[in-house]
XYZ file of C-alpha atoms in Angstrom:
106
model
C -14.162 -11.804 6.336
C -11.411 -9.755 8.194
C -10.687 -6.293 7.020
C -7.014 -4.905 7.097
C -5.775 -1.643 8.581
C -2.435 -0.754 6.943
C -0.483 2.305 8.164
C 2.712 3.928 7.012
C 4.154 6.391 9.469
C 7.111 8.685 8.806
C 8.896 11.881 9.579
C 9.289 14.499 6.916
C 12.347 16.502 6.688
C 11.135 20.089 7.706
C 12.718 21.747 4.662
C 10.845 19.313 2.401
C 7.542 19.754 4.050
C 5.943 21.781 1.172
C 7.153 19.341 -1.458
C 5.746 16.457 0.685
C 2.370 18.216 0.997
C 2.121 18.596 -2.807
C 3.179 15.010 -3.604
C 0.841 13.603 -0.851
C -2.094 15.672 -2.218
C -1.408 14.038 -5.759
C -1.588 10.668 -4.010
C -4.762 11.445 -2.370
C -6.210 12.558 -5.560
C -4.997 9.344 -7.384
C -6.508 7.173 -4.658
C -9.954 8.904 -4.888
C -9.976 8.982 -8.801
C -8.433 5.481 -9.446
C -9.170 3.111 -6.442
C -11.815 2.100 -4.036
C -9.377 2.072 -1.141
C -10.507 3.778 2.056
C -7.494 6.042 2.473
C -6.422 9.111 4.536
C -3.299 11.007 5.624
C -2.980 12.559 9.005
C -0.360 14.557 10.867
C 0.275 14.043 14.587
C -0.713 17.171 16.195
C 1.995 16.909 18.992
C 4.877 16.011 16.585
C 5.118 18.365 13.681
C 6.167 16.791 10.444
C 5.177 13.210 11.573
C 2.583 11.795 9.109
C 0.665 8.608 8.978
C -1.045 7.204 5.735
C -3.902 5.090 6.789
C -5.561 2.390 4.518
C -8.684 0.429 5.293
C -8.889 -2.599 3.189
C -11.741 -5.004 3.016
C -9.658 -8.167 2.772
C -6.271 -9.737 2.274
C -6.729 -9.719 -1.579
C -7.182 -5.967 -1.518
C -4.223 -5.502 0.562
C -2.020 -7.561 -1.761
C -3.468 -5.503 -4.672
C -2.550 -2.288 -2.811
C 1.110 -3.576 -2.568
C 1.226 -4.132 -6.298
C -0.141 -0.632 -7.000
C 2.278 1.025 -4.608
C 5.106 -0.757 -6.355
C 3.926 0.153 -9.818
C 2.689 3.717 -9.318
C 4.011 5.660 -6.428
C 6.992 4.000 -4.652
C 7.817 5.766 -1.591
C 11.335 4.670 -1.590
C 12.045 7.356 -4.272
C 10.759 10.240 -2.016
C 13.792 12.111 -0.543
C 11.876 14.017 2.082
C 10.795 11.044 4.155
C 12.832 9.610 6.917
C 12.329 6.831 9.621
C 9.445 5.215 7.808
C 7.463 2.510 9.603
C 4.925 0.011 8.484
C 2.159 -1.530 10.406
C -0.416 -3.996 9.447
C -3.461 -4.653 11.602
C -5.928 -7.235 10.877
C -9.489 -6.152 11.974
C -10.826 -9.615 13.299
C -14.371 -8.625 14.299
C -16.571 -5.552 14.027
C -19.701 -5.175 15.909
C -21.834 -1.986 16.159
C -18.961 0.177 14.987
C -16.479 -1.272 17.574
C -13.413 -3.045 16.196
C -11.347 -5.687 17.797
C -7.794 -5.853 16.225
C -5.011 -8.093 15.988
C -1.526 -6.631 15.287
C 0.273 -8.830 12.682
C 3.854 -7.536 13.282
């Protein structure tokens, strides 16, 4: 079964950074408490205020469930501090000894 790597990348308006950090912490807590998704948020060390949310999902069904959860619980479209949002889905087609071969689905 193929795993799914789903990433959401975006710039945060500098004046909204603290509000964003508060909200994203709430999302991280929600994910840890209410889901089994492997989830993390990282900031690009070379590009201040550029963040990527990373989801590693076990299969297409979990990915579809994540989409439903996002629509129902924390739609990013309502967040005024985000600009230039980008979505990327990558299917992990093979995993051997910790190495992954990936196929971009865009």
